[in-house]
Coordinates of N, CA and C in Angstrom, one line a residue:
M1 N 65.5 37.7 29.8 CA 66.7 38.1 28.7 C 65.5 37.5 27.3
L2 N 66.4 38.6 26.3 CA 65.6 38.7 25.1 C 65.8 37.2 24.1
R3 N 64.9 36.8 23.5 CA 65.5 35.6 22.6 C 66.4 36.7 21.3
N4 N 66.5 35.4 20.8 CA 67.7 35.8 19.5 C 66.7 36.5 18.6
T5 N 65.7 36.2 18.1 CA 64.9 37.1 17.2 C 64.4 38.3 17.3
Q6 N 64.0 38.7 19.2 CA 64.1 40.0 19.6 C 65.2 41.0 19.3
T7 N 65.9 40.2 19.9 CA 67.4 40.8 19.9 C 67.7 41.2 18.5
G8 N 67.3 40.6 17.7 CA 67.9 41.1 16.0 C 66.9 42.2 15.7
R9 N 65.9 41.7 15.6 CA 64.9 43.2 15.5 C 65.5 44.1 16.7
L10 N 65.8 44.4 17.5 CA 65.9 45.8 18.4 C 67.5 46.4 17.8
R11 N 68.3 45.1 17.2 CA 69.8 45.6 16.9 C 69.6 45.9 15.1
E12 N 68.7 45.7 14.5 CA 68.1 46.3 13.1 C 67.5 47.8 13.3
R13 N 66.9 48.3 14.5 CA 66.0 49.5 14.4 C 67.4 49.9 15.3
G14 N 68.3 49.9 15.8 CA 69.5 50.9 16.0 C 69.0 50.5 17.8
E15 N 68.4 49.9 18.1 CA 68.0 50.1 19.7 C 69.3 48.9 20.4
A16 N 70.2 48.1 19.9 CA 71.0 47.5 20.7 C 71.7 47.2 19.6
T17 N 72.8 46.7 20.3 CA 74.4 46.6 19.5 C 75.1 45.4 20.0
P18 N 75.6 44.8 19.1 CA 76.5 43.6 19.6 C 77.5 44.4 20.4
S19 N 78.4 43.4 21.4 CA 79.4 43.5 22.3 C 80.5 43.5 21.3
V20 N 81.8 44.4 21.9 CA 82.9 44.5 20.8 C 83.4 42.8 20.1
E21 N 83.3 42.0 21.2 CA 83.4 40.5 21.3 C 82.7 40.0 19.7
V22 N 81.5 40.0 19.9 CA 80.5 39.8 19.1 C 80.6 40.3 17.5
A23 N 81.4 41.7 17.6 CA 81.3 42.3 16.5 C 82.4 41.7 15.8
A24 N 83.4 41.5 16.5 CA 84.9 41.2 15.9 C 85.0 39.8 15.4
K25 N 84.0 39.2 16.3 CA 83.8 37.6 15.6 C 83.3 37.4 14.5
L26 N 82.1 38.1 14.2 CA 81.2 38.5 12.9 C 82.3 38.6 11.8
A27 N 83.5 39.8 12.4 CA 83.8 40.3 11.4 C 85.0 38.9 10.4
Q28 N 85.3 38.6 11.9 CA 86.1 37.7 11.3 C 85.9 36.4 10.3
V29 N 84.3 35.9 10.9 CA 83.5 34.9 10.1 C 83.4 35.4 8.6
L30 N 83.3 36.7 8.6 CA 82.7 37.1 6.9 C 84.0 37.7 6.5
G31 N 85.4 37.7 7.1 CA 86.3 38.1 5.9 C 86.8 39.2 6.2
V32 N 85.7 40.2 6.6 CA 86.4 41.5 6.8 C 86.9 42.2 7.9
S33 N 87.2 43.3 7.7 CA 87.9 44.5 9.1 C 86.7 44.6 9.9
L34 N 86.6 44.9 11.4 CA 85.8 45.6 12.1 C 85.3 46.8 11.7
D35 N 86.2 47.7 11.4 CA 86.1 49.3 10.7 C 85.2 48.9 9.2
Y36 N 85.2 48.1 8.1 CA 84.3 47.7 7.1 C 82.8 47.2 7.7
L37 N 82.9 46.4 8.9 CA 81.7 45.8 9.2 C 80.8 47.0 9.5
V38 N 81.5 48.2 10.4 CA 80.7 49.2 11.2 C 80.6 50.4 9.8
G39 N 81.0 50.0 8.6 CA 80.7 51.3 8.1 C 81.9 52.2 7.6
N40 N 83.1 51.8 8.8 CA 84.1 52.9 8.3 C 84.9 52.3 7.2
T41 N 84.8 52.9 6.3 CA 85.7 52.4 5.4 C 86.1 53.5 4.4
D42 N 87.3 53.6 3.8 CA 87.8 54.8 3.1 C 87.9 54.3 1.3
V43 N 87.1 54.8 1.0 CA 86.6 54.3 -0.6 C 87.7 55.1 -1.1
L44 N 88.0 56.3 -1.0 CA 89.0 57.1 -1.8 C 90.8 56.3 -1.6
L45 N 91.1 56.1 -0.7 CA 92.1 55.0 -0.4 C 92.1 54.2 -1.0
D46 N 91.0 53.3 -1.0 CA 90.7 51.8 -1.7 C 91.0 52.2 -3.3
K47 N 90.6 53.4 -3.9 CA 90.8 53.4 -5.4 C 92.0 53.6 -5.8
V48 N 92.6 54.8 -4.7 CA 94.1 54.8 -4.9 C 95.2 53.7 -4.6
V49 N 94.7 53.0 -3.8 CA 95.5 51.5 -4.0 C 95.2 50.6 -5.2
S50 N 93.9 50.7 -5.6 CA 94.1 50.0 -7.0 C 94.5 50.4 -8.1
I51 N 94.5 51.5 -7.7 CA 95.0 52.6 -9.2 C 97.0 51.9 -9.0
Q52 N 97.1 52.8 -8.0 CA 99.0 52.0 -7.9 C 99.3 50.5 -8.3
K53 N 98.4 49.8 -8.4 CA 98.5 48.3 -9.0 C 98.4 48.2 -10.5
L54 N 98.0 49.1 -11.1 CA 98.0 49.1 -12.5 C 99.3 49.5 -13.1
P55 N 99.7 48.8 -14.5 CA 100.6 49.4 -15.1 C 100.7 51.1 -15.3
E56 N 101.8 51.4 -15.8 CA 102.2 52.9 -15.6 C 101.4 53.8 -16.7
E57 N 101.2 53.0 -17.8 CA 100.1 53.6 -19.1 C 99.0 53.6 -18.2
D58 N 98.2 53.1 -17.8 CA 97.2 52.8 -17.4 C 96.7 54.0 -16.3
K59 N 97.8 54.2 -15.3 CA 97.6 55.3 -14.0 C 97.6 56.4 -14.9
K60 N 98.6 56.3 -15.8 CA 98.9 57.9 -16.6 C 97.1 58.4 -17.1
C61 N 96.7 57.2 -17.5 CA 95.1 57.8 -18.3 C 94.3 57.9 -17.4
I62 N 94.5 57.6 -16.4 CA 93.6 57.8 -15.4 C 94.0 58.9 -14.8
M63 N 94.7 59.3 -14.7 CA 95.3 60.4 -14.1 C 94.9 61.6 -14.8
Y64 N 95.3 61.6 -16.1 CA 94.7 62.7 -17.3 C 93.1 62.5 -17.0
S65 N 92.7 61.6 -17.0 CA 91.1 61.9 -17.0 C 90.5 62.5 -15.8
I66 N 91.5 62.1 -14.6 CA 91.1 63.1 -13.0 C 91.2 64.2 -13.3
D67 N 92.3 65.0 -13.9 CA 93.0 66.0 -14.0 C 91.5 66.8 -14.8
G68 N 91.3 66.2 -15.8 CA 90.2 66.6 -16.6 C 89.1 67.0 -16.0
L69 N 88.6 66.2 -15.5 CA 87.2 66.1 -14.5 C 87.4 67.1 -13.3
I70 N 88.5 67.3 -12.6 CA 88.7 68.3 -11.7 C 88.6 69.8 -12.4
Q71 N 89.4 69.7 -13.1 CA 89.3 71.0 -14.2 C 88.1 71.4 -14.9
H72 N 86.8 70.5 -15.1 CA 85.8 70.8 -15.5 C 85.0 71.2 -14.1
A73 N 85.2 70.3 -13.1 CA 84.5 71.0 -12.0 C 84.5 72.3 -11.3
K74 N 86.1 72.6 -11.5 CA 86.2 74.3 -11.1 C 85.9 75.4 -12.2
T75 N 85.7 74.7 -13.2 CA 85.4 75.7 -14.3 C 83.7 75.5 -13.9
R76 N 83.0 74.7 -13.7 CA 81.5 74.8 -13.5 C 81.4 75.8 -12.1
Q77 N 82.1 75.3 -11.2 CA 81.9 76.4 -9.9 C 82.3 78.0 -10.0
A78 N 82.9 78.2 -11.1 CA 83.2 79.4 -11.5 C 82.4 80.1 -11.8
Y79 N 81.5 79.5 -12.8 CA 80.1 80.1 -13.7 C 78.9 80.2 -12.5
K80 N 78.9 79.2 -11.7 CA 77.9 79.3 -10.3 C 77.8 80.3 -9.9
K81 N 79.3 81.4 -9.6 CA 79.3 82.4 -8.6 C 78.9 83.6 -8.9

């Protein structure tokens, strides 16, 4: 049986993984989802949810900014061709 320090080193190098039960308990202790713990987060969805919680005027400003950035990116791509 491996000692805890050896097991930890193996996990750090990706040579060993915790059981689902251990990972779930760790996520619970840390107060995060199991998806978050293993890196399966949806950053874009989190941003959209944050924007939805803002006042209407702020949402309009953000959407206007996003539209401008999208148009700028499309223009740059068109000139690269």
